[in-house]
mmCIF file of C-alpha atoms in Angstrom:
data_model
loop_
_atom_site.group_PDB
_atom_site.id
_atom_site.type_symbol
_atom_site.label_atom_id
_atom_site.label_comp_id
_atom_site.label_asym_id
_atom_site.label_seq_id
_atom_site.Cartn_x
_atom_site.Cartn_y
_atom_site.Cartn_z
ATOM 1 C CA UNK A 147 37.259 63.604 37.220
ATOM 2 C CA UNK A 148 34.990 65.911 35.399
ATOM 3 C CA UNK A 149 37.479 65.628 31.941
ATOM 4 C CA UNK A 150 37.005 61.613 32.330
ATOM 5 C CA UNK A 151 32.975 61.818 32.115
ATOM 6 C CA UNK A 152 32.987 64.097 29.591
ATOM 7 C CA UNK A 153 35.408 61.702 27.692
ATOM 8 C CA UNK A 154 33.251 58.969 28.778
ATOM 9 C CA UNK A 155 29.956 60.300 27.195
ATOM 10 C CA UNK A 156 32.231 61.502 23.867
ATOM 11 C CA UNK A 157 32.753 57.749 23.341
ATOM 12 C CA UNK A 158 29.015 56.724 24.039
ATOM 13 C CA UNK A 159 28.241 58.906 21.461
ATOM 14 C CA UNK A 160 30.627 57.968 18.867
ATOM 15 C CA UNK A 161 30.796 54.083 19.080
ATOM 16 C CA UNK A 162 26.384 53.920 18.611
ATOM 17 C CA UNK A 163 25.893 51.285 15.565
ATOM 18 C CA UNK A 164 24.342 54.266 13.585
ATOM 19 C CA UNK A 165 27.823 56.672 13.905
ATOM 20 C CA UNK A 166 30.022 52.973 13.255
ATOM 21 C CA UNK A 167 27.956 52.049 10.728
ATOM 22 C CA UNK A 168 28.171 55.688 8.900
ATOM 23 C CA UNK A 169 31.853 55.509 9.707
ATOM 24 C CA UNK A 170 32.143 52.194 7.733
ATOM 25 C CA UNK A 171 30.166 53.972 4.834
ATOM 26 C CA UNK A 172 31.929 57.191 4.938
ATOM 27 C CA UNK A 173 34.919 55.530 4.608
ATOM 28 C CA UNK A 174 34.154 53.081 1.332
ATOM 29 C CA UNK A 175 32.565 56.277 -0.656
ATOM 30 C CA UNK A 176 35.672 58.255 0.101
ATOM 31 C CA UNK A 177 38.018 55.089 -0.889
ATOM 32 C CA UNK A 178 35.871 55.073 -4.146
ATOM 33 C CA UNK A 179 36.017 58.613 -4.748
ATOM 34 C CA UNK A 180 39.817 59.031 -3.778
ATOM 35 C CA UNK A 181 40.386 56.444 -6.104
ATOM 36 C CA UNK A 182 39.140 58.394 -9.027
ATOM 37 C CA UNK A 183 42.009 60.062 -10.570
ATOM 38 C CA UNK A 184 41.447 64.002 -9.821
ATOM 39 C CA UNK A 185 39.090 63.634 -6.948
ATOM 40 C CA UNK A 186 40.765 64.758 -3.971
ATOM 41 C CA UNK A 187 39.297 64.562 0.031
ATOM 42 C CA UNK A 188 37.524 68.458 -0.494
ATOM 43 C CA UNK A 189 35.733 67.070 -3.443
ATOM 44 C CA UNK A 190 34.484 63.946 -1.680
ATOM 45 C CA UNK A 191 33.328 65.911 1.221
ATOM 46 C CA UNK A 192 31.366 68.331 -1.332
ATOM 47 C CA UNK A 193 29.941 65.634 -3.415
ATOM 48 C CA UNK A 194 28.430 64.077 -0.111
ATOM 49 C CA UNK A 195 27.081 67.012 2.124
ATOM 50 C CA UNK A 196 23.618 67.224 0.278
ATOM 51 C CA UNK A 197 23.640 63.449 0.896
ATOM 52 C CA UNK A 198 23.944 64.272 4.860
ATOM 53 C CA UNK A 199 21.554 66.967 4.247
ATOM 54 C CA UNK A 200 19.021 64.894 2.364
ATOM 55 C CA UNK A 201 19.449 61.894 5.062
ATOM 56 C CA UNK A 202 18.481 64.255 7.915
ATOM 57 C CA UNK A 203 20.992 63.677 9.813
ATOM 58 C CA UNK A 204 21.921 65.288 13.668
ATOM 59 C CA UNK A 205 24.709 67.165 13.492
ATOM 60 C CA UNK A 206 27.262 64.294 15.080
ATOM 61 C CA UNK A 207 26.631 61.470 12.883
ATOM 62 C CA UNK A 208 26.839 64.136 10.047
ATOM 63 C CA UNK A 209 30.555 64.892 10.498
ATOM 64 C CA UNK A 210 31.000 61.230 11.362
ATOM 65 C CA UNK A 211 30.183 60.789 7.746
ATOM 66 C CA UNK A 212 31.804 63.535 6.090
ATOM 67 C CA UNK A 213 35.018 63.442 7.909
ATOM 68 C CA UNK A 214 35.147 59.191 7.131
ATOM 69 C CA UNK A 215 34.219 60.322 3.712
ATOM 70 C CA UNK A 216 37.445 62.750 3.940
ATOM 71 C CA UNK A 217 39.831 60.369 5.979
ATOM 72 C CA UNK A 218 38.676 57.481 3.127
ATOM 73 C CA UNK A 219 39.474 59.832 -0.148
ATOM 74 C CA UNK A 220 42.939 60.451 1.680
ATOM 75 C CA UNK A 221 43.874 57.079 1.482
ATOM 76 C CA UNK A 222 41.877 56.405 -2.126
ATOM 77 C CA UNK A 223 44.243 59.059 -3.588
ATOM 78 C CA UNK A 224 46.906 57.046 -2.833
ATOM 79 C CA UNK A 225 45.695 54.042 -5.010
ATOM 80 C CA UNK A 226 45.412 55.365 -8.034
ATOM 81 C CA UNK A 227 48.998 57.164 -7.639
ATOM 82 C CA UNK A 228 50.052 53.918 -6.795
ATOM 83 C CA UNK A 229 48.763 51.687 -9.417
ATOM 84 C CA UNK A 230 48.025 53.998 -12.266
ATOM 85 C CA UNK A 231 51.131 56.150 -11.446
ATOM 86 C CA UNK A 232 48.352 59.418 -11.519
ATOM 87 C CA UNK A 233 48.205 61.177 -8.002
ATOM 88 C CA UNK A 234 44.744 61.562 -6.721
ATOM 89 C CA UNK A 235 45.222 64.268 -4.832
ATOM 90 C CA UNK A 236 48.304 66.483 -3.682
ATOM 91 C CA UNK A 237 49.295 65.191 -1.295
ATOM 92 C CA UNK A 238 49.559 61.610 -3.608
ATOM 93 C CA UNK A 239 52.022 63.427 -5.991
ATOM 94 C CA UNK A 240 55.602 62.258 -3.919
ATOM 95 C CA UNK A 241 53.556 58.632 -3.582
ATOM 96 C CA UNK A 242 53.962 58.500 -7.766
ATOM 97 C CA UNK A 243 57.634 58.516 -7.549
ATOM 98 C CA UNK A 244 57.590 55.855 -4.599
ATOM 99 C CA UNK A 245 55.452 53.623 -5.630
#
């Protein structure tokens, strides 16, 4: 029962209007970014750490925005190798062929 609070207070954490609202965020900036040919998900997150760091933000709605920044370039990369036939990223590059 001790694993189910635990979970519990995870999720009170995480679903707060500031952490969904830095989700939403996170995840538009890394669909812009991904969709800039040569921009991968590692150059997203690098771009946007000093804007973390010059937000002040706690440590949890921090990674809330750089990993939505780094789920949203995944799936930006795959735009551009979609419509431009130029992968994004590397793991885009099979996504050229396929269309």
């Amino acid at each position: 029962m001790d694993a189910l609070s635990h979970l519990y207070d995870g999720f009170a954490i995480a679903l707060t209007w500031q952490n969904l609202g830095l989700a939403l965020i996170g995840c538009l900036l890394g669909t812009m970014i991904g969709a800039l040919p040569g921009l991968g998900p590692a150059n997203g997150v690098a771009i946007l750490i000093p804007l973390a760091f010059s937000l002040g933000l706690p440590a949890t709605p921090a990674l809330i925005l750089l990993t939505s920044v780094y789920y949203g370039a995944m799936y930006g990369g795959r735009i551009s190798s979609i419509l431009l036939n130029i992968p994004g990223d590397e793991p885009a590059l099979m996504t050229t062929l396929d269309g």
